[in-house]
Structures are given as C-alpha cells and as structure tokens.
XYZ file of N, CA and C in Angstrom:
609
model
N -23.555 40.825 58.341
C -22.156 41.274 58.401
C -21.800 41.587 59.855
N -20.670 41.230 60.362
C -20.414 41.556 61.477
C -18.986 42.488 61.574
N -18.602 42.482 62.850
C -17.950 43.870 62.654
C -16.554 43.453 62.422
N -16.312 42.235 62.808
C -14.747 41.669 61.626
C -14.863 41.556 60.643
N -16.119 41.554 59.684
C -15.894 41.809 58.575
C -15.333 43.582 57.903
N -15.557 44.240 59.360
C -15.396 46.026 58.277
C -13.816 46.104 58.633
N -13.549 46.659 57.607
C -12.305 47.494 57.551
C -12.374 49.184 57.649
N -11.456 49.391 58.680
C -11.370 50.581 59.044
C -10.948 51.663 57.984
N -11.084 52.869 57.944
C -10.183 53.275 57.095
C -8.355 53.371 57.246
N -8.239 53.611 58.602
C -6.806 53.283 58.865
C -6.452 51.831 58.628
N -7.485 50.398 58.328
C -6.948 49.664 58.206
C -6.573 49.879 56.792
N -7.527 50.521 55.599
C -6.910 50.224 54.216
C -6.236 50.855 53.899
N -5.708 52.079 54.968
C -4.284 52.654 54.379
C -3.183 52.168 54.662
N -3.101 51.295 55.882
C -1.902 50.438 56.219
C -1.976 49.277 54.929
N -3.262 49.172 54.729
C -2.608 47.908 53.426
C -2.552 47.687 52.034
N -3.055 49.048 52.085
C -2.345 49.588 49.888
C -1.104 49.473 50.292
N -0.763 50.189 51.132
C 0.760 50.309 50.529
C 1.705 48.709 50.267
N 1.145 47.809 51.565
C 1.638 46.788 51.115
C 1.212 45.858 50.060
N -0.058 46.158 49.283
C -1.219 45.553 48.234
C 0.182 46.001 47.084
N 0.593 46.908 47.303
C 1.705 47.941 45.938
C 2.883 47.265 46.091
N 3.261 46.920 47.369
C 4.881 46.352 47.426
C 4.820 45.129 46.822
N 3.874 44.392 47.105
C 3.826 42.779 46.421
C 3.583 42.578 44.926
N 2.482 43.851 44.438
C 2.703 43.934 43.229
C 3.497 44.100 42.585
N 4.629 45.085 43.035
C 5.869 45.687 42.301
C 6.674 44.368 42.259
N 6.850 43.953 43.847
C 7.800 42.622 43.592
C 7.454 41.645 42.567
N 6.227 41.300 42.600
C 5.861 40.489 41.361
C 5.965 40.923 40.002
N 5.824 41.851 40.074
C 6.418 42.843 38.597
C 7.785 42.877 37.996
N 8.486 42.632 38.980
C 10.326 42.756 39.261
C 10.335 41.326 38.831
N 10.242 40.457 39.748
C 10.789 38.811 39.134
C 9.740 38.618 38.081
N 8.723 39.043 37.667
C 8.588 38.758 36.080
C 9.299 39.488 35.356
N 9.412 40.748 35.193
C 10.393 41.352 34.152
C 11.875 40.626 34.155
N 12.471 40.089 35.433
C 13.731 39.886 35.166
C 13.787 38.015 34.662
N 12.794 37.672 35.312
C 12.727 35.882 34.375
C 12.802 35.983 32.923
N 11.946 37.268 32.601
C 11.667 37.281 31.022
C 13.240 38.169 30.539
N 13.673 38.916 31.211
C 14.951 38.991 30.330
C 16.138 38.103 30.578
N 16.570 37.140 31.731
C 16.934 35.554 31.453
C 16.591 34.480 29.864
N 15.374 34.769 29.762
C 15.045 34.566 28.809
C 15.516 34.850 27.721
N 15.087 35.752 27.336
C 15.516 36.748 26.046
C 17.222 36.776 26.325
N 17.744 36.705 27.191
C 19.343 36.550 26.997
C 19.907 34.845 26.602
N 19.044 34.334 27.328
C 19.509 32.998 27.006
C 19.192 32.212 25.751
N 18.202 32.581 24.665
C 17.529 32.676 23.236
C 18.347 33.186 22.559
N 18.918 34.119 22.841
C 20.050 35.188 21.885
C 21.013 33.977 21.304
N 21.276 33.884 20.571
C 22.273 32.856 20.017
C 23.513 32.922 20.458
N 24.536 32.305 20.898
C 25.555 32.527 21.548
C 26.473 31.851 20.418
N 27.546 31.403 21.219
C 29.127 31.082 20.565
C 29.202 29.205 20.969
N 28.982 28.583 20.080
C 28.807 26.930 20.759
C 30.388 26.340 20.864
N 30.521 25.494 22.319
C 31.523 25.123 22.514
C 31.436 23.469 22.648
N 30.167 23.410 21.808
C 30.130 21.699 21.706
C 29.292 21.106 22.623
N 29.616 20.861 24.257
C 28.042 20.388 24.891
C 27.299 21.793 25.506
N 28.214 22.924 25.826
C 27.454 23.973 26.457
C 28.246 24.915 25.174
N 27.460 26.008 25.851
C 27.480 27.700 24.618
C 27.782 28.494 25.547
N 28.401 29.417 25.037
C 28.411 31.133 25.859
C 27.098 32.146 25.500
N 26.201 32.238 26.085
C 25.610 33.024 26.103
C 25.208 34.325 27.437
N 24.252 35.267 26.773
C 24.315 36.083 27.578
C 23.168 35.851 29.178
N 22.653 34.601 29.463
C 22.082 34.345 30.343
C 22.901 34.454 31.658
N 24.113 34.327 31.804
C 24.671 34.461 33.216
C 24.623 35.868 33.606
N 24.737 36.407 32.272
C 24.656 38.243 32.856
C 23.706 38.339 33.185
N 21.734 37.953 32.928
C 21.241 38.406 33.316
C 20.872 37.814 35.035
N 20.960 36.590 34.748
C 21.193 35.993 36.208
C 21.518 36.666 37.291
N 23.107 37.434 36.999
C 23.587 37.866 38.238
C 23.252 39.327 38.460
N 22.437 39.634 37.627
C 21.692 40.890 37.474
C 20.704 41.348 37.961
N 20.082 39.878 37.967
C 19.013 39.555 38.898
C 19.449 39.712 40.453
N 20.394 38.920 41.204
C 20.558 38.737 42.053
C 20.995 40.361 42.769
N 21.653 40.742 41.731
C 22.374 42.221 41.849
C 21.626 43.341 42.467
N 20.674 43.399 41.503
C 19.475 44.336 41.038
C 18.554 44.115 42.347
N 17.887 42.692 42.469
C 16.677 42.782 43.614
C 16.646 42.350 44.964
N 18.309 41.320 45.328
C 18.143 40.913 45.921
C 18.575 39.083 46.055
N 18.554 38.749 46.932
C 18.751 37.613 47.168
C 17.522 36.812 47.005
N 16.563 37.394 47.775
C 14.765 36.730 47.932
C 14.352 36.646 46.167
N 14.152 38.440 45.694
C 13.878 38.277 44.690
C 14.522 37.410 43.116
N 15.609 38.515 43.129
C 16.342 37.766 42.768
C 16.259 36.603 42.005
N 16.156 35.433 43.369
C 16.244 33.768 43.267
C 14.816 33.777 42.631
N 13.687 33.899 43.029
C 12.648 33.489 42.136
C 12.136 34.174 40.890
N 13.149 35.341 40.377
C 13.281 35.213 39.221
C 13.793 34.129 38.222
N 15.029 33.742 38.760
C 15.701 32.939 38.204
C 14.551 31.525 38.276
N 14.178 30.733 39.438
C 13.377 29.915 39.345
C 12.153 29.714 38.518
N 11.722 31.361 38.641
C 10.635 31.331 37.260
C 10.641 31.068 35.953
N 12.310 31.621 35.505
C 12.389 31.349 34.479
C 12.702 29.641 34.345
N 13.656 28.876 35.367
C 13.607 27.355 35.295
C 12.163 26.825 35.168
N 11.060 26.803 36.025
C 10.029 26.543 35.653
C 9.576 26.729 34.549
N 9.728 28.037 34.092
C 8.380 28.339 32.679
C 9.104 27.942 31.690
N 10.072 27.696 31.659
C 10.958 26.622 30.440
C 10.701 25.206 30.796
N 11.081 24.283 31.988
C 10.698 23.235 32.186
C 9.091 23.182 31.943
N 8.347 23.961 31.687
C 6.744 23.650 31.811
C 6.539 23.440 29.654
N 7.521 24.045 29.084
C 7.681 24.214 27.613
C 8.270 24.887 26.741
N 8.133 26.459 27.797
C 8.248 27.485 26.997
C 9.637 27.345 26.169
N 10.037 27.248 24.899
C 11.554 27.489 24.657
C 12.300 28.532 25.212
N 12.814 28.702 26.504
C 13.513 29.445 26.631
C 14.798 29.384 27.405
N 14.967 28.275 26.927
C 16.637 27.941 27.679
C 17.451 27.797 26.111
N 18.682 28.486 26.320
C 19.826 28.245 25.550
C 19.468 27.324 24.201
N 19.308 28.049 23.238
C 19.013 27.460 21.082
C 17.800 27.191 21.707
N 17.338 27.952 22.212
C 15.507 27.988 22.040
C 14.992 26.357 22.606
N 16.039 25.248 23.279
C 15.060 24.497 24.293
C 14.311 24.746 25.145
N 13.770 23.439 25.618
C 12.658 23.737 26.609
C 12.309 22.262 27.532
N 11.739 22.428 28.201
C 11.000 20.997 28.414
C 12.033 20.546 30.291
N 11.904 19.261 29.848
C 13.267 18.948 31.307
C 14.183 18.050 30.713
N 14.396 18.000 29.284
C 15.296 17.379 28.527
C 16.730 18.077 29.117
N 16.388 19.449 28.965
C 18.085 20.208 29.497
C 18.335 19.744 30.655
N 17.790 19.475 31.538
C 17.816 19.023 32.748
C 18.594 17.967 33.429
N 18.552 17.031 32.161
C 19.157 15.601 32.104
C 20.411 15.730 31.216
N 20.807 16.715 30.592
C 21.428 17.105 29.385
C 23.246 17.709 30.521
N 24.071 18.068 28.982
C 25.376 18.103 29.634
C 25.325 19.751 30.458
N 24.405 20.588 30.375
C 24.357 21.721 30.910
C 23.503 22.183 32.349
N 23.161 20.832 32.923
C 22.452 20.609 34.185
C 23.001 21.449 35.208
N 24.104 21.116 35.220
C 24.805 21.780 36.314
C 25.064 23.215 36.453
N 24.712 23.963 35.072
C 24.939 25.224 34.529
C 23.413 25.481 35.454
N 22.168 25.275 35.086
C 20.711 25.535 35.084
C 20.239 25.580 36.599
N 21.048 24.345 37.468
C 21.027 24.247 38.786
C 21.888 25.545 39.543
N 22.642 25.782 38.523
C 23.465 27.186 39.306
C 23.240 28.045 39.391
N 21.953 28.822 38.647
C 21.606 29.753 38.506
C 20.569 29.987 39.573
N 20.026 29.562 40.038
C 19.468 30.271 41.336
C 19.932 30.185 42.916
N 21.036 29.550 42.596
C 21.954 29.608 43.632
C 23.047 30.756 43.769
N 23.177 31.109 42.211
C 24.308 32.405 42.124
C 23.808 33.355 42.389
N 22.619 34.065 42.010
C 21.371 34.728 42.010
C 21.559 35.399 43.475
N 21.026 34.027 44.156
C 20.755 34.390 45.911
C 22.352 34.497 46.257
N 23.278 33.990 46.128
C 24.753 34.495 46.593
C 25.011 36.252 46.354
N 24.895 36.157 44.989
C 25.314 37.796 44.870
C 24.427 38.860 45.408
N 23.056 38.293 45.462
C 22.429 39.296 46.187
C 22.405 39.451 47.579
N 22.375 38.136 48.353
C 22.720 38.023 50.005
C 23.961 39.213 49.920
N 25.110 39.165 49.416
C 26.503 40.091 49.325
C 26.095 41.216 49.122
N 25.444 42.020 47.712
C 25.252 42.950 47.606
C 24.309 43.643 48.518
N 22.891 43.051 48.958
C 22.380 43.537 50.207
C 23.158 44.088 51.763
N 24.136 43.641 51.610
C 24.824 43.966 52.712
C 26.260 45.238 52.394
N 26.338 45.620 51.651
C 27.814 46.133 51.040
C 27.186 47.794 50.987
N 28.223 48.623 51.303
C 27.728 50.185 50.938
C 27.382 50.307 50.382
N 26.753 51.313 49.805
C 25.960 51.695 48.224
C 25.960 53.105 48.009
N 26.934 54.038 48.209
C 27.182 55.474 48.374
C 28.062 56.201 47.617
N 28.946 55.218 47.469
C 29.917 55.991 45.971
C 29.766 55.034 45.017
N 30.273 55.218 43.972
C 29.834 54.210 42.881
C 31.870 53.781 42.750
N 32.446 54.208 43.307
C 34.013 54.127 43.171
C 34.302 52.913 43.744
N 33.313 52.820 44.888
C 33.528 51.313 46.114
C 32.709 50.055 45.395
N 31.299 51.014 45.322
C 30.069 49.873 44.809
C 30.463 48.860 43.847
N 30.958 49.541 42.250
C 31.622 48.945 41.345
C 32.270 47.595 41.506
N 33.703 48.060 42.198
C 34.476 46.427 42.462
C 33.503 45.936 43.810
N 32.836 46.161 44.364
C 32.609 45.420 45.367
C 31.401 44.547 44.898
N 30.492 44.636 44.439
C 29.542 43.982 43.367
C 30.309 43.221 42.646
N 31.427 43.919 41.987
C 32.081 43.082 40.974
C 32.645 41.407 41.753
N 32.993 42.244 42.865
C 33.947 40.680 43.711
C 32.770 39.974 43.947
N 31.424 40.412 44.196
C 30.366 39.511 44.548
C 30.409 38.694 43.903
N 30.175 39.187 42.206
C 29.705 38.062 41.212
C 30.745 37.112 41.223
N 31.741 37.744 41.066
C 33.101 36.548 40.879
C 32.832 35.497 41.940
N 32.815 36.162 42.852
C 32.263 34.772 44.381
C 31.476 33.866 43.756
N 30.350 34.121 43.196
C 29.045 33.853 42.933
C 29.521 32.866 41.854
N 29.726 33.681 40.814
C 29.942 32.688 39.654
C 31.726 31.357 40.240
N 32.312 31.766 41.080
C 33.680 30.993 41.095
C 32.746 29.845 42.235
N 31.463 29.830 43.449
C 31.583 28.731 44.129
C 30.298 27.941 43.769
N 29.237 29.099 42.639
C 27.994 27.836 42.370
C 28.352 27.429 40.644
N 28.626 28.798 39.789
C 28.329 28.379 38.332
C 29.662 27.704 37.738
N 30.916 28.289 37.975
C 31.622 27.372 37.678
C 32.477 26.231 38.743
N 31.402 25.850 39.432
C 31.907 24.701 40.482
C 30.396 23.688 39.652
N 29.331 24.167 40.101
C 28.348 22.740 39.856
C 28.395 22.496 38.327
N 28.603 23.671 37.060
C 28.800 23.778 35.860
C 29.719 22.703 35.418
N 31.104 22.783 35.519
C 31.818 21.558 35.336
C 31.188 20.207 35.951
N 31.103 20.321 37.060
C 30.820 19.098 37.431
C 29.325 18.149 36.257
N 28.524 18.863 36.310
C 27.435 18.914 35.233
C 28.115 18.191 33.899
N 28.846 18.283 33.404
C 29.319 17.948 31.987
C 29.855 17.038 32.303
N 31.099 16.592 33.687
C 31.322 15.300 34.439
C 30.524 14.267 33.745
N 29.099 14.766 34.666
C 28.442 13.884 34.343
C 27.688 13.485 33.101
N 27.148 13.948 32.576
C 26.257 13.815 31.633
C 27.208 14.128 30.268
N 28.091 14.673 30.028
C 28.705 15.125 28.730
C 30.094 14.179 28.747
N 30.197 12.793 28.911
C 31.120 11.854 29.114
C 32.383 12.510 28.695
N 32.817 13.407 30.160
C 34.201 13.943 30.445
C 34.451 13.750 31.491
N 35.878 13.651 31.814
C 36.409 13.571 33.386
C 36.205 14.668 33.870
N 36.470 14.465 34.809
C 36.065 15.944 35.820
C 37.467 16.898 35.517
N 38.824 16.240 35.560
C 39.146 17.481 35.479
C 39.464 18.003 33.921
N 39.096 17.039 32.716
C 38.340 17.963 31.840
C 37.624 18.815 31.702
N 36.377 18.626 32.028
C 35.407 19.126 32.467
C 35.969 20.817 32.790
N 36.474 20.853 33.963
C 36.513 21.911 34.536
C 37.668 23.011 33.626
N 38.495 22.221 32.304
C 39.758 22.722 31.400
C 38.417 23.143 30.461
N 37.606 22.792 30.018
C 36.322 23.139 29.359
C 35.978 24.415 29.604
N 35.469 24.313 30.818
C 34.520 25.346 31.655
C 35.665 26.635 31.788
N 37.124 26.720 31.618
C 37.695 27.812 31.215
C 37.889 28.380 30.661
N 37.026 28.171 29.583
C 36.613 28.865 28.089
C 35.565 29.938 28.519
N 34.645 29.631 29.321
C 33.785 30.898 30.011
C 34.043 31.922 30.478
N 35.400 31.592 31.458
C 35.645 32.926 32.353
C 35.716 34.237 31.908
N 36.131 33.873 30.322
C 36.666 35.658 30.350
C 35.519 36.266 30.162
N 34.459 35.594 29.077
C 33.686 36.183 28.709
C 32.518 36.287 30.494
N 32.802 35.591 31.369
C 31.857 36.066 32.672
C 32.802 36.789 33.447
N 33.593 37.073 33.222
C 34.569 38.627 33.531
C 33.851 39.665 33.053
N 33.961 39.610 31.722
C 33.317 41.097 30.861
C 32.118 41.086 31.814
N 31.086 39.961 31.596
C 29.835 40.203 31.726
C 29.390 40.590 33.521
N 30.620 39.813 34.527
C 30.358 40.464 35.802
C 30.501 42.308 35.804
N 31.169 42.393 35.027
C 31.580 43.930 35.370
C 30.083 44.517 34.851
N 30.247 44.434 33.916
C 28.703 45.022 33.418
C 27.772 44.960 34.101
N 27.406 44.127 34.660
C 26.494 43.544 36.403
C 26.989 44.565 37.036
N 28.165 44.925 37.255
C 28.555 45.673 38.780
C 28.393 47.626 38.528
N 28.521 47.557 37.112
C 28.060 48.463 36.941
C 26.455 49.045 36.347
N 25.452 48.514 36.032
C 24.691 48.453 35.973
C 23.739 48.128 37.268
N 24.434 47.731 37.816
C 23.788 47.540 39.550
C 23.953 48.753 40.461
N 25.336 49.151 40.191
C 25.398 50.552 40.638
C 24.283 51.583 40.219
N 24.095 51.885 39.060
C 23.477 52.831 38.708
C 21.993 53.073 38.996
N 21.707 51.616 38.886
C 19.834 50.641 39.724
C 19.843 51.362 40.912
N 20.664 51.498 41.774
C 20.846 51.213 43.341
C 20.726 52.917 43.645
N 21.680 53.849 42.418
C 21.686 55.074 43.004
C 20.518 55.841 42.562
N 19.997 55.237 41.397
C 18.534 55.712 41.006
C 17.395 55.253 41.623
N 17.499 54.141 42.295
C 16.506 53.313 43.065
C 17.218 53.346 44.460
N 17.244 53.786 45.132
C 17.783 53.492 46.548
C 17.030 52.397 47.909
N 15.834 52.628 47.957
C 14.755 51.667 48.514
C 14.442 50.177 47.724
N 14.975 50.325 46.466
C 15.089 49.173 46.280
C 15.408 47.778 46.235
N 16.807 47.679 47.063
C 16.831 46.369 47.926
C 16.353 46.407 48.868
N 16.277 45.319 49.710
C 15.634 45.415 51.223
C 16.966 46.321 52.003
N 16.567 46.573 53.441
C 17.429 47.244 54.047
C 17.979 46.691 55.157
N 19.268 45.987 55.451
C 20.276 45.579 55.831
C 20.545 45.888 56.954
C-alpha cells in the first residue's frame, strides 16, 4: 500500500457529505420518475389519439420541485424504464411503440418542459409564497405553451393523420385541464421550497 492509497481523515469528511448529496439526488429522480408513472397509469379522460391524464402535473413538478438538472432525468428515467417495457406510459403502454405512435410529440416534451420550468424556477425569489405562486405558475405556462403544447400538436400532425392546424384545435382540449394542473405545481412547489430551502441548487 502506498501512501495514495490512504485517506486522511479530513479527506473522508469532505466526502460523506458529498457520498449523501448524490445519494439523495438519486433518491429524488427515482421517487419523482416513479410518480410520472403512477400519474400517467391513472386512467384519464380519452380524446381519441391522446388522453388527459395526470402525467403533465407530475412532469412539471418535477422540474418545479428539483430543478432543471434533476428534474430532466427524472423525466428521462421514466422515458427509458417504459421504453425498456415497463408499462408505464399512458393505459398502461410500454415498449417504443408510443414512440412511433400519435402521442410522440407529447413524450418528447416532457423532458424538455421539465428542464424549462426548472432553469425559471431556479432563478425566481422564493420568500413569500404571494410572489412564488404566480411566478412558478407563469413558468409552467411558458413551459407547457413552447415545448408540450408546441411539439404535442405537431406529434399528432404527424403520426395521427391530422393537419397541423387541426392538430393544434385538438390539443385545445388540454389547456384547461393543464391550467388547473399548473397551478397545483405552483403551489405545491411553493410549499417544497419553503420547507426545503437548500433544495434547489443556488442561483
């Protein structure tokens, strides 16, 4: 053994703590892939090639809640561990059939909305919950108005033989219900943020 092999004791206290941060983070985008999940399984309201379900809430919840970094590879985890089999995309599919399917553009949006609302919310006050509220709230709307319902329509364009600007007269059947569900994000993010304060990165 030589002496780069020893660790000091000041070296292993400088690196629990970061041995703990990576764990937690990994703890965070698994808990939040798996409730993507479990929201997007929930049976929703079918509108023929896509459904309303509660997966966009948890999406932007994600993004809300951890971050932009994290966040996004929640969301990716959950695209993977469904593309690998698991049923857990929307009526219990799975596989990369959805992929090719009229809701592509929905599936591709989600880790793009993810990292939007959280890049925003990482940066925005977090001190009264009077400001936090709509200002989270305008995030998601950003979020959901330039990835989920921009690549979403387009998605059914293609694959769900509609014109585009069908397509997008379609995709206005969502909004209200991702109205309700942004607010709920903006407030539920609030409350994360004032009980967790160190929990996004720091700006």
């Amino acid at each position: 053994m030589t002496t780069a092999d020893l660790t000091t004791p000041q070296q292993e206290a400088r690196q629990a703590p970061r041995r703990r941060h990576v764990a937690t983070d990994l703890a965070l985008i698994a808990t939040f892939a798996a409730l993507i999940a479990v929201c997007s399984i929930i049976p929703g309201i079918s509108l023929g090639p896509a459904s309303i379900t509660l997966q966009t809430l948890a999406v932007m919840l994600a993004g809300a809640v951890l971050g932009a970094g994290r966040g996004t590879l929640a969301v990716l985890l959950f695209l993977v561990v469904g593309a690998a089999g698991l049923p857990v995309f929307s009526g219990g599919t799975a596989g990369l059939a959805p992929f090719a399917g009229p809701t592509v553009g929905y599936l591709v949006s989600f880790p793009l909305a993810a990292w939007l609302i959280g890049f925003v919310v990482e940066r925005l006050p977090r001190r009264k919950t009077a400001t936090s509220v709509p200002l989270i709230f305008a995030a998601g709307l950003l979020a959901n108005l330039v990835f989920v319902h921009t690549l979403g329509p387009l998605g059914l364009a293609w694959r769900a033989d509609m014109s585009v600007g069908s397509a997008f007269l379609f995709d206005l059947a969502f909004w209200p219900g991702d109205l309700a569900k942004t607010l709920i994000v903006a407030i539920v993010a609030t409350a994360v943020h004032r009980a967790f304060p160190a929990l996004l990165p720091r700006r």
